[in-house]
Coordinates of C-alpha atoms in Angstrom, one line a residue:
X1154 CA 0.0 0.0 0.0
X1155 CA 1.7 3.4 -0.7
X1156 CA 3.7 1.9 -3.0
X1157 CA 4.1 3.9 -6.9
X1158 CA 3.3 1.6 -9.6
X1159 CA 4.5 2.1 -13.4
X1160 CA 6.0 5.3 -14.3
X1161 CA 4.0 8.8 -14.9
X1162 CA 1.5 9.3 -17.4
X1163 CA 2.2 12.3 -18.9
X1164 CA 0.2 11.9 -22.6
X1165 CA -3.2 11.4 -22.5
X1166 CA -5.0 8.3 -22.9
X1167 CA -6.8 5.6 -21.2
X1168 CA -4.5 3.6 -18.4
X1169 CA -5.3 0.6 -16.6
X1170 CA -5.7 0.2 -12.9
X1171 CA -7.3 -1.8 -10.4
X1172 CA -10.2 -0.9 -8.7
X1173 CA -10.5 -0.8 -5.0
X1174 CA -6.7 -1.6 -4.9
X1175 CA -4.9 1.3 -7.1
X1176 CA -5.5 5.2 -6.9
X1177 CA -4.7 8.0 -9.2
X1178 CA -3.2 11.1 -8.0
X1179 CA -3.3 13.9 -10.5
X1180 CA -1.0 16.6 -10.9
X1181 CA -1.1 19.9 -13.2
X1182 CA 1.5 20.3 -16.0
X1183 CA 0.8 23.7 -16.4
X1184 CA 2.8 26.8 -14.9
X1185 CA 1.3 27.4 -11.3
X1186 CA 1.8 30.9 -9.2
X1187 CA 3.3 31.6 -5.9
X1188 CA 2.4 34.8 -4.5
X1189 CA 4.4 35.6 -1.5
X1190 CA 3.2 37.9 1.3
X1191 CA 4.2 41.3 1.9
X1192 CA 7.2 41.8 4.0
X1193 CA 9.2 44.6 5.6
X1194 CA 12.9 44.2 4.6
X1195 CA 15.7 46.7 5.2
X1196 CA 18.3 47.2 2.5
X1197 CA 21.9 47.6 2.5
X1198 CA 21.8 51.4 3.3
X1199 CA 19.6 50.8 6.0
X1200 CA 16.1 51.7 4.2
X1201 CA 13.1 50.1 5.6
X1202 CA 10.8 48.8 2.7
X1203 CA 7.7 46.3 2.1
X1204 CA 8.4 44.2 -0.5
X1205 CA 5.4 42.0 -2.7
X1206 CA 6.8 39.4 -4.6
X1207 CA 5.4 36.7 -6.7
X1208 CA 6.8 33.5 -8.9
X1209 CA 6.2 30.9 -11.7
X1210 CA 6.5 27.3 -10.8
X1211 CA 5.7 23.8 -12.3
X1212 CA 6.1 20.5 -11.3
X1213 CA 8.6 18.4 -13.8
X1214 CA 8.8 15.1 -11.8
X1215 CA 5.8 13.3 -10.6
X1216 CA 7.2 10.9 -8.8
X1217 CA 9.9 13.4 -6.0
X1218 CA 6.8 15.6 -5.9
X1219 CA 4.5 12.9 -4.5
X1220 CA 6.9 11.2 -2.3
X1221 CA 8.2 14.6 -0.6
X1222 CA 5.4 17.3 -0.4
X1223 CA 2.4 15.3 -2.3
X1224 CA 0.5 18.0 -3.0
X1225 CA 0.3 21.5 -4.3
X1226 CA -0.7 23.2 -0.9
X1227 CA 2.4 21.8 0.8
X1228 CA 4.0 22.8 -2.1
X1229 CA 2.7 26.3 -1.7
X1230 CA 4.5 25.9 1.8
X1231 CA 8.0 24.7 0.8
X1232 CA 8.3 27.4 -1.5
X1233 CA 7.6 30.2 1.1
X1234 CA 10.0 28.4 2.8
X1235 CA 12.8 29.2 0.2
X1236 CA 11.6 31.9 -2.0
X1237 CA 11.0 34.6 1.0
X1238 CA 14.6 33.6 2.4
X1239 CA 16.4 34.6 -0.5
X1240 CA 14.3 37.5 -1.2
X1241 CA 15.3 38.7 1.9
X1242 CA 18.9 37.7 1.7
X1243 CA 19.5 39.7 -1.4
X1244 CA 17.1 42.9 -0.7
X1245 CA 19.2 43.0 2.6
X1246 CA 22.6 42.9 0.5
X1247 CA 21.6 45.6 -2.1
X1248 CA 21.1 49.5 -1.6
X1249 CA 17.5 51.0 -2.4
X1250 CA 18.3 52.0 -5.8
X1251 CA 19.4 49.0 -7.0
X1252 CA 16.3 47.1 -5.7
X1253 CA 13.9 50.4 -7.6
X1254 CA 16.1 50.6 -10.8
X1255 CA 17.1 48.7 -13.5
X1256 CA 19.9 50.7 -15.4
X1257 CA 21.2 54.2 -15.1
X1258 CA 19.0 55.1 -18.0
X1259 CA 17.9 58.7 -17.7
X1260 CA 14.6 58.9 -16.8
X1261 CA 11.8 59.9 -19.0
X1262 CA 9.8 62.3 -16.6
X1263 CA 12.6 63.9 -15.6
X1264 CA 11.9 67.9 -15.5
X1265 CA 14.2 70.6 -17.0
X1266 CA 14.4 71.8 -13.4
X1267 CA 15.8 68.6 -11.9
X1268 CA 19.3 69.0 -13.3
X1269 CA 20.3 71.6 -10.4
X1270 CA 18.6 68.7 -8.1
X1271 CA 21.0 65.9 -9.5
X1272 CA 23.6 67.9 -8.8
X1273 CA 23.0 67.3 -4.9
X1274 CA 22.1 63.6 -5.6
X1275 CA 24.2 61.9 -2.7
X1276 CA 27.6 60.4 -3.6
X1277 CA 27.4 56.7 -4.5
X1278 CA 23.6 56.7 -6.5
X1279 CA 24.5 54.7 -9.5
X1280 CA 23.0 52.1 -9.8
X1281 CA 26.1 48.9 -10.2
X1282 CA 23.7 45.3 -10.0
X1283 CA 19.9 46.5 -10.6
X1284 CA 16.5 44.8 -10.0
X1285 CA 16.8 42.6 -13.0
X1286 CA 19.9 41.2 -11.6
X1287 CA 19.0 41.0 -8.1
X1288 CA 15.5 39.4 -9.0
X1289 CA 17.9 36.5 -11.4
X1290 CA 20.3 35.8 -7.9
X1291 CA 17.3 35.3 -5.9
X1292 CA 16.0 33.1 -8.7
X1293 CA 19.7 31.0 -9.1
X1294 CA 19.3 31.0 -5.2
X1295 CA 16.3 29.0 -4.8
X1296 CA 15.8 27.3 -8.1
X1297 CA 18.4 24.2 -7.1
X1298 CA 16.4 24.1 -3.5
X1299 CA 13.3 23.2 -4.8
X1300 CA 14.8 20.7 -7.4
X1301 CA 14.9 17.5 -4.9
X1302 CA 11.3 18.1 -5.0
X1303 CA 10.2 18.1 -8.3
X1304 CA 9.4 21.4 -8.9
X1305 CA 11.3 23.3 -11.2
X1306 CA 11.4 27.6 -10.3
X1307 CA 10.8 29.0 -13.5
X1308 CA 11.0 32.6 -12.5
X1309 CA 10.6 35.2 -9.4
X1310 CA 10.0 39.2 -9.8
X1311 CA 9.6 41.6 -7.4
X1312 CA 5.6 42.9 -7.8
X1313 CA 5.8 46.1 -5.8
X1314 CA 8.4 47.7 -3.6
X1315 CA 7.0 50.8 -1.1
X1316 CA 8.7 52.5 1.9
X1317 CA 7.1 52.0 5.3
X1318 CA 4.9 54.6 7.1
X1319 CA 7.7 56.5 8.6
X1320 CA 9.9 56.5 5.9
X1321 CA 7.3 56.8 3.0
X1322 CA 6.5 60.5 5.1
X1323 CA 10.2 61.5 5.1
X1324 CA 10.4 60.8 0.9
X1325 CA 7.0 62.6 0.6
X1326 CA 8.2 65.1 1.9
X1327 CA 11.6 65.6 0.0
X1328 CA 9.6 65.3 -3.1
X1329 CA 7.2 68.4 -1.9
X1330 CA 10.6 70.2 -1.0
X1331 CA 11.8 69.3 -4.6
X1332 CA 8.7 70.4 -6.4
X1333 CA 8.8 73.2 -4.8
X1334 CA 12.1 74.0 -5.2
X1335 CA 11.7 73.6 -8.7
X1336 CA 8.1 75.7 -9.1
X1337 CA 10.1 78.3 -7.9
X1338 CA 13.1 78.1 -10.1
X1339 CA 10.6 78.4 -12.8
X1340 CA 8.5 81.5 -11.5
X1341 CA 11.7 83.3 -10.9
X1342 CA 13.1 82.5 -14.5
X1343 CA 9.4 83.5 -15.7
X1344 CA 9.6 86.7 -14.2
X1345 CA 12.7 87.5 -15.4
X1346 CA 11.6 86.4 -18.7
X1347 CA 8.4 88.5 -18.5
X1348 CA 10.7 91.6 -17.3
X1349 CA 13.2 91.5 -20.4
X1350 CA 9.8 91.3 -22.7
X1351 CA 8.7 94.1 -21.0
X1352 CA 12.0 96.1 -21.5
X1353 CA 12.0 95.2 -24.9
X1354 CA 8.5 96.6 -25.7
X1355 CA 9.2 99.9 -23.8
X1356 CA 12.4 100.2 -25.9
X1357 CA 10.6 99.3 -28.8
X1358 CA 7.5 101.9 -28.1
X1359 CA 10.0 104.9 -27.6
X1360 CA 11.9 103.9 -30.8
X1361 CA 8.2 104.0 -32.6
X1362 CA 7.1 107.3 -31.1
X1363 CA 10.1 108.9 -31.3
X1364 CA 9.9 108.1 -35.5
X1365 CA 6.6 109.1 -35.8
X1366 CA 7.5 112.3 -34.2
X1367 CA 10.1 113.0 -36.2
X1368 CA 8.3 111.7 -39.4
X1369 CA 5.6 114.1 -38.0
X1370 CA 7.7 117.3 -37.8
X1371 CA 9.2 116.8 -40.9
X1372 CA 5.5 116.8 -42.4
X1373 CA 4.7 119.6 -40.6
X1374 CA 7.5 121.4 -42.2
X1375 CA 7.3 120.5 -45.3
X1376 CA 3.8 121.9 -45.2
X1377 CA 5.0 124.8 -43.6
X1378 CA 7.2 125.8 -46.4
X1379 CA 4.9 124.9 -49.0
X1380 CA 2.1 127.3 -47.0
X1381 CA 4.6 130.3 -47.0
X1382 CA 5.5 129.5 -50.9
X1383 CA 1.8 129.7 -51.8
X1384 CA 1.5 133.2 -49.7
X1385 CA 4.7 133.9 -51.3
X1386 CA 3.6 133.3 -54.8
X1387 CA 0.0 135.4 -53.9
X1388 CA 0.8 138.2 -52.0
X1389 CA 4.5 138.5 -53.8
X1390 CA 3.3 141.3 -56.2
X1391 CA 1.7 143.5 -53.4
X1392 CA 3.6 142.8 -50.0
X1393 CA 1.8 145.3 -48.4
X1394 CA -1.7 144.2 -48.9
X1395 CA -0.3 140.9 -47.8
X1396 CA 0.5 142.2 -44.5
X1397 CA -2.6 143.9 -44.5
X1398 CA -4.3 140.7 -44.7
X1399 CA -2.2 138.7 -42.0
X1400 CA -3.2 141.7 -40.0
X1401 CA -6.8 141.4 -40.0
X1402 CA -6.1 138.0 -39.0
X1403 CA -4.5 138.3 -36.3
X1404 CA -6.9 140.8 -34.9
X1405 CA -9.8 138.3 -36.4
X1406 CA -8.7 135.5 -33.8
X1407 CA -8.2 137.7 -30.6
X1408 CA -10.9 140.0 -30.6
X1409 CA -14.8 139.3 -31.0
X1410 CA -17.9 141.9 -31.5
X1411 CA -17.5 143.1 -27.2
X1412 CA -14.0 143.8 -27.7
X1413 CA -13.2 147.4 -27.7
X1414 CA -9.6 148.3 -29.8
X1415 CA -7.4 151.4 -28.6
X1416 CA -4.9 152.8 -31.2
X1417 CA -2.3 154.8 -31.1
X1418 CA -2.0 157.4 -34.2
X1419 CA 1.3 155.3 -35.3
X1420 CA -0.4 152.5 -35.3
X1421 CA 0.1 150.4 -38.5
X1422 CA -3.4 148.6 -38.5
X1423 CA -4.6 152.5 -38.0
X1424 CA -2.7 153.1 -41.1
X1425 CA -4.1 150.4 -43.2
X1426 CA -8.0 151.6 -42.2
X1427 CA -7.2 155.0 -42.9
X1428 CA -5.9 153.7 -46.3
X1429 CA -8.8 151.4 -47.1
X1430 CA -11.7 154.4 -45.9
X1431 CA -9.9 157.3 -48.1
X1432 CA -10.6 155.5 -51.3
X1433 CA -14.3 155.1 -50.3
X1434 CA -14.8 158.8 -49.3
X1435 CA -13.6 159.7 -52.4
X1436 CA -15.5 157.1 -54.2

């Protein structure tokens, strides 16, 4: 009783057994999931972090797998039994960035603004393993453990990594300080943006008026000249009925019909009335 009998059946088929006597114990071929619990792990530079891991698994010899941990529950159980040690061993052996990054590829989302803040980045932050390579140790780790029972360890990642309570805090808020630091980095390059624009326009503005005033009093002058050439041309022949006439307009724009005119007997507006009534009278 207890006792194997034959070898495997791996293809399908019918098989022979012997009722009452044999029993058939059936096994999935198929790639089955471990999904380890979250755990808090510190890493190399002393970083206290929860990490969620999970892993691929199948069972490649019948036979070890039923004589050692016979089914897929205990199974379940061996492999928390190896899979969480070496995650542990090699989260514990690594610094935080090698467990978050993969490469020192730049990254994508990276702001204009954050090259003054990698400036300050602490001495030692390249990344020399990454996750990639720490995930494949932990998988060479455990893989020849679970061979003496029939399982082969296909592969292990690491689902999520997050910072504990206290620490998550400290990194929010490093990242608010950051944000801010850049916000403001932008607002004062904004404003002095905005303040050269502004220069520019008043510049430009005087240069404007100052053309138009000049384009203006050149106009005017022009217009000046070519007023006093007409006059000149209609008044040239008689100069003295031309001043005559400038006369009367000079008097036509300060005086109205209250206004009340003293002249003296010199006077040369007296002069050209007396001139212009001695004609009539004799008329």
């Amino acid at each position: 009783f207890g006792k194997i009998v034959g070898s495997p059946k791996t293809d399908p088929g019918l098989y022979f057994k012997i009722p009452f006597i044999q029993n058939t114990n059936y096994f999935p071929k198929n790639l089955l999931d471990w999904d380890g619990d979250p755990g808090q792990v510190p890493t190399l530079d002393k970083t206290f972090i929860w990490v969620d891991a999970f892993a691929r698994w199948k069972i490649v010899d019948p036979v070890k797998f039923f004589q050692t941990v016979n089914n897929t529950v205990s199974a379940l159980a061996r492999l928390d039994d190896i899979i969480d040690p070496a995650i542990r061993n090699f989260i514990t052996s690594y610094r935080l960035i090698e467990t978050v990054r993969l490469s020192n590829r730049e990254l994508d989302t990276l702001e204009i603004g954050f090259e003054d803040l990698k400036k300050q980045a602490p001495y030692g932050s390249k990344v020399l393993t990454g996750r990639a390579a720490i995930t494949k140790g932990i998988l060479e780790q455990a893989k020849p453990k679970l061979a003496p029972f029939g399982i082969e360890l296909v592969d292990v990642k690491i689902k999520r990594l997050n910072y504990v309570e206290e620490v998550r805090k400290s990194v929010y808020n490093r990242m608010i300080a950051e944000r801010k630091q850049i916000a403001e980095k932008f607002r004062s390059e904004g404003s002095g943006e905005a303040r050269k624009i502004l220069g520019e326009k008043e510049r430009d503005l005087k240069l404007i008026t100052s053309e138009a005033y000049r384009q203006a009093q050149e106009v005017m002058g022009k217009a000046d000249a070519e007023v006093t050439k007409i006059y000149a041309t209609a008044y040239g022949p008689d100069p003295e009925f031309y001043s005559f006439v400038k006369t009367l307009e000079i008097y036509n724009k300060s005086l109205d019909k209250e206004s009340t005119v003293i002249l003296s007997t010199d006077s040369e507006f007296l002069k050209y009335l007396k001139g212009y009534n001695e004609p009539a009278k004799r008329n």
